């Protein structure tokens, strides 16, 4: 797909991986709508980018948005959705475990309500994460959600043909999702990635390049592209 001149919608497009995807799509000539709950935090908008304030969990708002926008070409969802629970499953707060699935419900809302407005040669990219297929201690909640997201994309790929849907699965990426600062942040990323084949945190741009690849390559659907420094096999 030639991105130039296309209309792209990026949920979670105002921070981290989604923001990098928004910037790259805009550099390639797309008209982008970047969506999040607090888009006003994005003070400098790249060329051809507008923002919209929507919570992906608000089904009525998502439905109205797509109806108002009409046809479009590219749908990316990198919105984290809600809170993430960490820790061992047997002692985990079950409401926290359940809340982690808000990411899945956000993804299913936008795919369900957006696909009918996606052009036939259009495509969707969702963002999962390495824990989907490699669960480290304490990651059972995000692992379960990531696995569900990947199964969802594989399962729905035949149903939406000729439209395509793919997953990009990041490893540990240095984004505003982590609240740590300074040395604590450096130490966290160093420790968390020390066993990886490429022992460092990835950048949002490195993941966004995977998203762009999935958008441009018209011979892939229902697949997962790992951008993880070799984490999954280390
Ligand atoms: N960073 C990593 O190490 C890593 C690793 C594996 C997978 N991932 C996945 O990659 C994706 C992007 O993560 P990131 O690190 O780039 O996070 P981030 O920098 O925190 O960005 C998340 C984006 O999602 C938006 N968002 C969150 N909840 C939303 C909601 N309910 N409705 C609408 N927008 C919402 C946020 O904006 P508002 O707060 O304004 O709503 C923000 O724009 C996520 O799915 C995450 O699970 C990240």
mmCIF file of C-alpha atoms and ligand atoms in Angstrom:
data_model
loop_
_atom_site.group_PDB
_atom_site.id
_atom_site.type_symbol
_atom_site.label_atom_id
_atom_site.label_comp_id
_atom_site.label_asym_id
_atom_site.label_seq_id
_atom_site.Cartn_x
_atom_site.Cartn_y
_atom_site.Cartn_z
ATOM 1 C CA UNK A 1 0.000 0.000 0.000
ATOM 2 C CA UNK A 2 1.231 3.444 -0.886
ATOM 3 C CA UNK A 3 0.569 5.491 2.263
ATOM 4 C CA UNK A 4 0.769 8.865 0.517
ATOM 5 C CA UNK A 5 -2.620 10.609 0.537
ATOM 6 C CA UNK A 6 -4.308 7.886 2.597
ATOM 7 C CA UNK A 7 -6.555 8.546 5.600
ATOM 8 C CA UNK A 8 -5.237 6.890 8.772
ATOM 9 C CA UNK A 9 -6.771 6.605 12.227
ATOM 10 C CA UNK A 10 -4.440 5.871 15.142
ATOM 11 C CA UNK A 11 -5.979 5.065 18.518
ATOM 12 C CA UNK A 12 -3.381 5.720 21.211
ATOM 13 C CA UNK A 13 -1.668 7.949 18.640
ATOM 14 C CA UNK A 14 -0.636 10.666 21.085
ATOM 15 C CA UNK A 15 2.148 8.908 22.997
ATOM 16 C CA UNK A 16 4.900 6.320 22.700
ATOM 17 C CA UNK A 17 4.526 3.709 19.950
ATOM 18 C CA UNK A 18 1.252 5.150 18.612
ATOM 19 C CA UNK A 19 2.747 8.643 18.407
ATOM 20 C CA UNK A 20 5.736 7.322 16.445
ATOM 21 C CA UNK A 21 3.331 5.568 14.067
ATOM 22 C CA UNK A 22 1.368 8.825 13.712
ATOM 23 C CA UNK A 23 4.572 10.730 12.894
ATOM 24 C CA UNK A 24 5.770 8.148 10.343
ATOM 25 C CA UNK A 25 2.390 7.983 8.636
ATOM 26 C CA UNK A 26 2.343 11.772 8.406
ATOM 27 C CA UNK A 27 5.913 11.838 7.012
ATOM 28 C CA UNK A 28 4.767 9.396 4.333
ATOM 29 C CA UNK A 29 1.944 11.758 3.330
ATOM 30 C CA UNK A 30 -1.062 10.279 5.169
ATOM 31 C CA UNK A 31 -3.773 12.390 6.778
ATOM 32 C CA UNK A 32 -3.826 11.103 10.348
ATOM 33 C CA UNK A 33 -6.338 11.362 13.164
ATOM 34 C CA UNK A 34 -4.552 10.585 16.459
ATOM 35 C CA UNK A 35 -6.965 9.599 19.209
ATOM 36 C CA UNK A 36 -6.702 9.287 22.977
ATOM 37 C CA UNK A 37 -8.435 10.283 26.194
ATOM 38 C CA UNK A 38 -6.212 13.349 26.679
ATOM 39 C CA UNK A 39 -4.964 14.413 23.229
ATOM 40 C CA UNK A 40 -4.357 17.972 24.430
ATOM 41 C CA UNK A 41 -1.079 16.746 25.956
ATOM 42 C CA UNK A 42 0.250 16.587 22.382
ATOM 43 C CA UNK A 43 1.132 20.245 21.944
ATOM 44 C CA UNK A 44 3.081 20.086 18.666
ATOM 45 C CA UNK A 45 1.162 18.312 15.944
ATOM 46 C CA UNK A 46 3.036 16.818 12.980
ATOM 47 C CA UNK A 47 1.926 17.919 9.482
ATOM 48 C CA UNK A 48 -1.483 16.594 8.387
ATOM 49 C CA UNK A 49 -2.310 15.330 11.886
ATOM 50 C CA UNK A 50 -5.449 16.184 13.843
ATOM 51 C CA UNK A 51 -6.408 14.833 17.233
ATOM 52 C CA UNK A 52 -9.639 13.593 18.747
ATOM 53 C CA UNK A 53 -10.605 12.929 22.349
ATOM 54 C CA UNK A 54 -12.177 9.480 22.695
ATOM 55 C CA UNK A 55 -11.928 6.693 25.244
ATOM 56 C CA UNK A 56 -11.690 3.426 23.267
ATOM 57 C CA UNK A 57 -13.846 1.791 25.925
ATOM 58 C CA UNK A 58 -16.721 4.185 25.198
ATOM 59 C CA UNK A 59 -18.497 2.163 22.516
ATOM 60 C CA UNK A 60 -21.048 4.875 21.673
ATOM 61 C CA UNK A 61 -18.323 7.494 21.193
ATOM 62 C CA UNK A 62 -16.261 5.129 19.010
ATOM 63 C CA UNK A 63 -19.328 4.295 16.894
ATOM 64 C CA UNK A 64 -20.250 7.967 16.429
ATOM 65 C CA UNK A 65 -16.647 8.808 15.511
ATOM 66 C CA UNK A 66 -16.536 6.233 12.697
ATOM 67 C CA UNK A 67 -19.974 7.240 11.417
ATOM 68 C CA UNK A 68 -18.892 10.896 11.303
ATOM 69 C CA UNK A 69 -15.569 10.110 9.582
ATOM 70 C CA UNK A 70 -16.881 7.728 6.908
ATOM 71 C CA UNK A 71 -14.454 5.825 4.665
ATOM 72 C CA UNK A 72 -10.779 5.541 5.550
ATOM 73 C CA UNK A 73 -7.705 3.443 4.651
ATOM 74 C CA UNK A 74 -5.589 2.581 7.699
ATOM 75 C CA UNK A 75 -6.533 1.699 11.288
ATOM 76 C CA UNK A 76 -3.887 1.382 14.004
ATOM 77 C CA UNK A 77 -4.662 0.679 17.648
ATOM 78 C CA UNK A 78 -1.867 1.043 20.186
ATOM 79 C CA UNK A 79 -4.047 2.276 23.074
ATOM 80 C CA UNK A 80 -3.186 0.570 26.329
ATOM 81 C CA UNK A 81 -6.855 0.772 27.304
ATOM 82 C CA UNK A 82 -6.714 0.737 31.065
ATOM 83 C CA UNK A 83 -4.700 -0.512 34.016
ATOM 84 C CA UNK A 84 -2.304 -3.450 33.898
ATOM 85 C CA UNK A 85 -2.084 -5.901 36.767
ATOM 86 C CA UNK A 86 1.269 -7.448 37.640
ATOM 87 C CA UNK A 87 2.233 -10.224 40.008
ATOM 88 C CA UNK A 88 1.571 -13.914 40.569
ATOM 89 C CA UNK A 89 -1.892 -15.001 39.445
ATOM 90 C CA UNK A 90 -2.760 -16.921 42.631
ATOM 91 C CA UNK A 91 -2.366 -13.823 44.805
ATOM 92 C CA UNK A 92 -3.432 -11.250 42.209
ATOM 93 C CA UNK A 93 -6.463 -9.043 42.718
ATOM 94 C CA UNK A 94 -8.944 -10.615 40.292
ATOM 95 C CA UNK A 95 -10.526 -7.250 39.490
ATOM 96 C CA UNK A 96 -7.064 -6.055 38.431
ATOM 97 C CA UNK A 97 -6.662 -9.138 36.256
ATOM 98 C CA UNK A 98 -10.050 -8.463 34.672
ATOM 99 C CA UNK A 99 -9.262 -4.753 34.155
ATOM 100 C CA UNK A 100 -6.132 -5.670 32.185
ATOM 101 C CA UNK A 101 -8.489 -6.965 29.484
ATOM 102 C CA UNK A 102 -9.667 -3.401 28.800
ATOM 103 C CA UNK A 103 -6.924 -3.350 26.166
ATOM 104 C CA UNK A 104 -8.681 -6.221 24.360
ATOM 105 C CA UNK A 105 -12.104 -4.568 24.671
ATOM 106 C CA UNK A 106 -10.689 -1.324 23.234
ATOM 107 C CA UNK A 107 -9.241 -3.243 20.300
ATOM 108 C CA UNK A 108 -12.450 -5.182 19.695
ATOM 109 C CA UNK A 109 -14.525 -1.968 19.848
ATOM 110 C CA UNK A 110 -12.514 -0.235 17.139
ATOM 111 C CA UNK A 111 -12.256 -3.304 14.894
ATOM 112 C CA UNK A 112 -15.958 -4.111 15.224
ATOM 113 C CA UNK A 113 -17.143 -0.538 14.720
ATOM 114 C CA UNK A 114 -14.452 0.666 12.286
ATOM 115 C CA UNK A 115 -14.037 -2.214 9.815
ATOM 116 C CA UNK A 116 -17.194 -1.498 7.831
ATOM 117 C CA UNK A 117 -15.837 1.991 7.051
ATOM 118 C CA UNK A 118 -12.396 0.648 6.075
ATOM 119 C CA UNK A 119 -11.861 0.573 2.308
ATOM 120 C CA UNK A 120 -11.483 -2.870 0.724
ATOM 121 C CA UNK A 121 -7.734 -2.380 0.185
ATOM 122 C CA UNK A 122 -7.383 -0.972 3.701
ATOM 123 C CA UNK A 123 -5.742 -2.612 6.673
ATOM 124 C CA UNK A 124 -5.599 -2.765 10.451
ATOM 125 C CA UNK A 125 -2.592 -3.044 12.784
ATOM 126 C CA UNK A 126 -2.982 -3.894 16.468
ATOM 127 C CA UNK A 127 -0.166 -3.864 19.034
ATOM 128 C CA UNK A 128 0.232 -6.860 21.366
ATOM 129 C CA UNK A 129 3.504 -7.534 23.264
ATOM 130 C CA UNK A 130 6.098 -10.252 23.855
ATOM 131 C CA UNK A 131 4.333 -11.603 26.984
ATOM 132 C CA UNK A 132 1.599 -12.900 24.641
ATOM 133 C CA UNK A 133 3.949 -15.781 23.774
ATOM 134 C CA UNK A 134 6.616 -15.545 26.474
ATOM 135 C CA UNK A 135 5.230 -15.073 29.952
ATOM 136 C CA UNK A 136 7.814 -14.023 32.506
ATOM 137 C CA UNK A 137 7.048 -14.210 36.256
ATOM 138 C CA UNK A 138 4.441 -11.610 37.192
ATOM 139 C CA UNK A 139 3.200 -11.101 33.634
ATOM 140 C CA UNK A 140 0.219 -13.478 33.599
ATOM 141 C CA UNK A 141 -2.336 -10.671 33.132
ATOM 142 C CA UNK A 142 -0.625 -8.973 30.173
ATOM 143 C CA UNK A 143 0.313 -12.383 28.790
ATOM 144 C CA UNK A 144 -3.333 -13.516 28.793
ATOM 145 C CA UNK A 145 -4.478 -10.253 27.197
ATOM 146 C CA UNK A 146 -1.697 -10.280 24.575
ATOM 147 C CA UNK A 147 -2.504 -13.883 23.684
ATOM 148 C CA UNK A 148 -6.166 -12.963 23.269
ATOM 149 C CA UNK A 149 -5.273 -9.979 21.057
ATOM 150 C CA UNK A 150 -3.117 -12.155 18.786
ATOM 151 C CA UNK A 151 -5.733 -14.933 18.588
ATOM 152 C CA UNK A 152 -8.366 -12.312 17.824
ATOM 153 C CA UNK A 153 -6.391 -10.916 14.867
ATOM 154 C CA UNK A 154 -5.592 -14.370 13.445
ATOM 155 C CA UNK A 155 -9.201 -15.456 13.879
ATOM 156 C CA UNK A 156 -10.815 -12.446 12.273
ATOM 157 C CA UNK A 157 -8.356 -12.143 9.340
ATOM 158 C CA UNK A 158 -10.339 -14.498 7.031
ATOM 159 C CA UNK A 159 -13.624 -12.866 8.025
ATOM 160 C CA UNK A 160 -12.675 -9.349 6.908
ATOM 161 C CA UNK A 161 -10.956 -10.190 3.595
ATOM 162 C CA UNK A 162 -9.915 -8.491 1.351
ATOM 163 C CA UNK A 163 -9.151 -6.067 4.177
ATOM 164 C CA UNK A 164 -6.016 -7.086 6.109
ATOM 165 C CA UNK A 165 -5.259 -7.214 9.825
ATOM 166 C CA UNK A 166 -1.861 -7.759 11.459
ATOM 167 C CA UNK A 167 -0.218 -7.568 14.851
ATOM 168 C CA UNK A 168 3.023 -5.909 15.871
ATOM 169 C CA UNK A 169 4.433 -7.353 19.074
ATOM 170 C CA UNK A 170 6.945 -5.148 20.895
ATOM 171 C CA UNK A 171 9.439 -6.294 23.486
ATOM 172 C CA UNK A 172 10.478 -3.840 26.172
ATOM 173 C CA UNK A 173 10.256 -0.348 24.700
ATOM 174 C CA UNK A 174 11.270 2.944 26.299
ATOM 175 C CA UNK A 175 7.991 4.919 26.229
ATOM 176 C CA UNK A 176 6.050 7.216 28.594
ATOM 177 C CA UNK A 177 4.173 4.091 29.761
ATOM 178 C CA UNK A 178 6.927 3.681 32.353
ATOM 179 C CA UNK A 179 6.661 6.288 35.141
ATOM 180 C CA UNK A 180 10.283 5.756 36.246
ATOM 181 C CA UNK A 181 12.807 8.565 35.865
ATOM 182 C CA UNK A 182 16.567 9.057 35.791
ATOM 183 C CA UNK A 183 18.802 6.307 37.103
ATOM 184 C CA UNK A 184 15.884 4.158 38.255
ATOM 185 C CA UNK A 185 14.566 4.162 34.670
ATOM 186 C CA UNK A 186 17.977 3.274 33.197
ATOM 187 C CA UNK A 187 18.466 0.490 35.744
ATOM 188 C CA UNK A 188 14.996 -0.924 35.070
ATOM 189 C CA UNK A 189 15.500 -1.139 31.307
ATOM 190 C CA UNK A 190 19.019 -2.526 31.735
ATOM 191 C CA UNK A 191 17.852 -5.284 34.069
ATOM 192 C CA UNK A 192 14.665 -6.082 32.140
ATOM 193 C CA UNK A 193 16.520 -6.551 28.851
ATOM 194 C CA UNK A 194 19.795 -8.099 30.061
ATOM 195 C CA UNK A 195 18.844 -11.613 28.860
ATOM 196 C CA UNK A 196 17.693 -10.454 25.408
ATOM 197 C CA UNK A 197 19.767 -11.128 22.300
ATOM 198 C CA UNK A 198 19.897 -7.343 21.853
ATOM 199 C CA UNK A 199 20.182 -6.221 25.484
ATOM 200 C CA UNK A 200 18.587 -2.788 25.484
ATOM 201 C CA UNK A 201 15.118 -1.279 25.432
ATOM 202 C CA UNK A 202 13.719 -0.644 21.965
ATOM 203 C CA UNK A 203 12.558 2.764 20.789
ATOM 204 C CA UNK A 204 8.991 3.683 19.793
ATOM 205 C CA UNK A 205 10.303 4.398 16.267
ATOM 206 C CA UNK A 206 11.665 0.859 15.945
ATOM 207 C CA UNK A 207 8.194 -0.527 16.696
ATOM 208 C CA UNK A 208 6.488 2.009 14.436
ATOM 209 C CA UNK A 209 8.688 0.785 11.557
ATOM 210 C CA UNK A 210 7.099 -2.643 12.098
ATOM 211 C CA UNK A 211 3.653 -1.028 11.963
ATOM 212 C CA UNK A 212 4.526 0.741 8.705
ATOM 213 C CA UNK A 213 5.828 -2.555 7.272
ATOM 214 C CA UNK A 214 2.528 -4.275 8.109
ATOM 215 C CA UNK A 215 0.591 -1.435 6.466
ATOM 216 C CA UNK A 216 2.665 -1.267 3.289
ATOM 217 C CA UNK A 217 3.156 -4.991 2.622
ATOM 218 C CA UNK A 218 0.020 -6.210 0.860
ATOM 219 C CA UNK A 219 1.032 -9.886 1.070
ATOM 220 C CA UNK A 220 0.584 -10.261 4.824
ATOM 221 C CA UNK A 221 -2.514 -10.712 6.937
ATOM 222 C CA UNK A 222 -3.270 -12.459 10.242
ATOM 223 C CA UNK A 223 0.391 -12.445 11.182
ATOM 224 C CA UNK A 224 2.477 -11.166 14.086
ATOM 225 C CA UNK A 225 5.627 -9.127 13.570
ATOM 226 C CA UNK A 226 7.972 -9.266 16.574
ATOM 227 C CA UNK A 227 10.012 -6.125 17.271
ATOM 228 C CA UNK A 228 11.621 -7.249 20.500
ATOM 229 C CA UNK A 229 15.431 -7.390 20.406
ATOM 230 C CA UNK A 230 15.227 -11.182 20.165
ATOM 231 C CA UNK A 231 13.424 -11.396 23.520
ATOM 232 C CA UNK A 232 11.017 -14.097 22.379
ATOM 233 C CA UNK A 233 13.828 -16.592 21.636
ATOM 234 C CA UNK A 234 16.272 -15.628 24.384
HETATM 235 N N1 LIG B 1 6.217 0.117 26.128
HETATM 236 C C1 LIG B 1 6.407 -1.208 26.175
HETATM 237 O O1 LIG B 1 7.420 -1.697 26.732
HETATM 238 C C2 LIG B 1 5.401 -2.143 25.567
HETATM 239 C C3 LIG B 1 5.724 -3.497 25.484
HETATM 240 C C4 LIG B 1 4.814 -4.387 24.920
HETATM 241 C C5 LIG B 1 3.599 -3.917 24.449
HETATM 242 N N2 LIG B 1 3.296 -2.598 24.563
HETATM 243 C C6 LIG B 1 1.998 -2.158 24.033
HETATM 244 O O2 LIG B 1 2.178 -1.133 23.074
HETATM 245 C C7 LIG B 1 1.041 -0.285 23.059
HETATM 246 C C8 LIG B 1 1.500 1.169 23.188
HETATM 247 O O3 LIG B 1 2.174 1.318 24.437
HETATM 248 P P1 LIG B 1 3.130 2.546 24.755
HETATM 249 O O4 LIG B 1 4.270 2.017 25.520
HETATM 250 O O5 LIG B 1 3.368 3.329 23.528
HETATM 251 O O6 LIG B 1 2.193 3.346 25.802
HETATM 252 P P2 LIG B 1 1.965 4.904 26.076
HETATM 253 O O7 LIG B 1 3.157 5.708 25.697
HETATM 254 O O8 LIG B 1 1.459 4.964 27.462
HETATM 255 O O9 LIG B 1 0.777 5.276 25.052
HETATM 256 C C9 LIG B 1 -0.495 4.720 25.201
HETATM 257 C C10 LIG B 1 -1.471 5.530 24.377
HETATM 258 O O10 LIG B 1 -2.767 4.954 24.518
HETATM 259 C C11 LIG B 1 -3.696 5.997 24.880
HETATM 260 N N3 LIG B 1 -4.757 5.361 25.645
HETATM 261 C C12 LIG B 1 -4.627 4.579 26.749
HETATM 262 N N4 LIG B 1 -5.830 4.174 27.172
HETATM 263 C C13 LIG B 1 -6.739 4.693 26.305
HETATM 264 C C14 LIG B 1 -8.139 4.631 26.215
HETATM 265 N N5 LIG B 1 -8.873 3.951 27.128
HETATM 266 N N6 LIG B 1 -8.765 5.274 25.196
HETATM 267 C C15 LIG B 1 -8.047 5.961 24.280
HETATM 268 N N7 LIG B 1 -6.700 6.060 24.306
HETATM 269 C C16 LIG B 1 -6.070 5.440 25.318
HETATM 270 C C17 LIG B 1 -2.845 6.995 25.657
HETATM 271 O O11 LIG B 1 -3.347 8.318 25.696
HETATM 272 P P3 LIG B 1 -4.307 8.871 26.874
HETATM 273 O O12 LIG B 1 -3.662 8.567 28.180
HETATM 274 O O13 LIG B 1 -4.395 10.343 26.541
HETATM 275 O O14 LIG B 1 -5.616 8.191 26.686
HETATM 276 C C18 LIG B 1 -1.576 6.978 24.792
HETATM 277 O O15 LIG B 1 -1.766 7.791 23.636
HETATM 278 C C19 LIG B 1 0.138 -0.749 24.210
HETATM 279 O O16 LIG B 1 -0.862 -1.581 23.682
HETATM 280 C C20 LIG B 1 1.091 -1.557 25.100
HETATM 281 O O17 LIG B 1 0.419 -2.536 25.832
HETATM 282 C C21 LIG B 1 4.173 -1.692 25.088
#
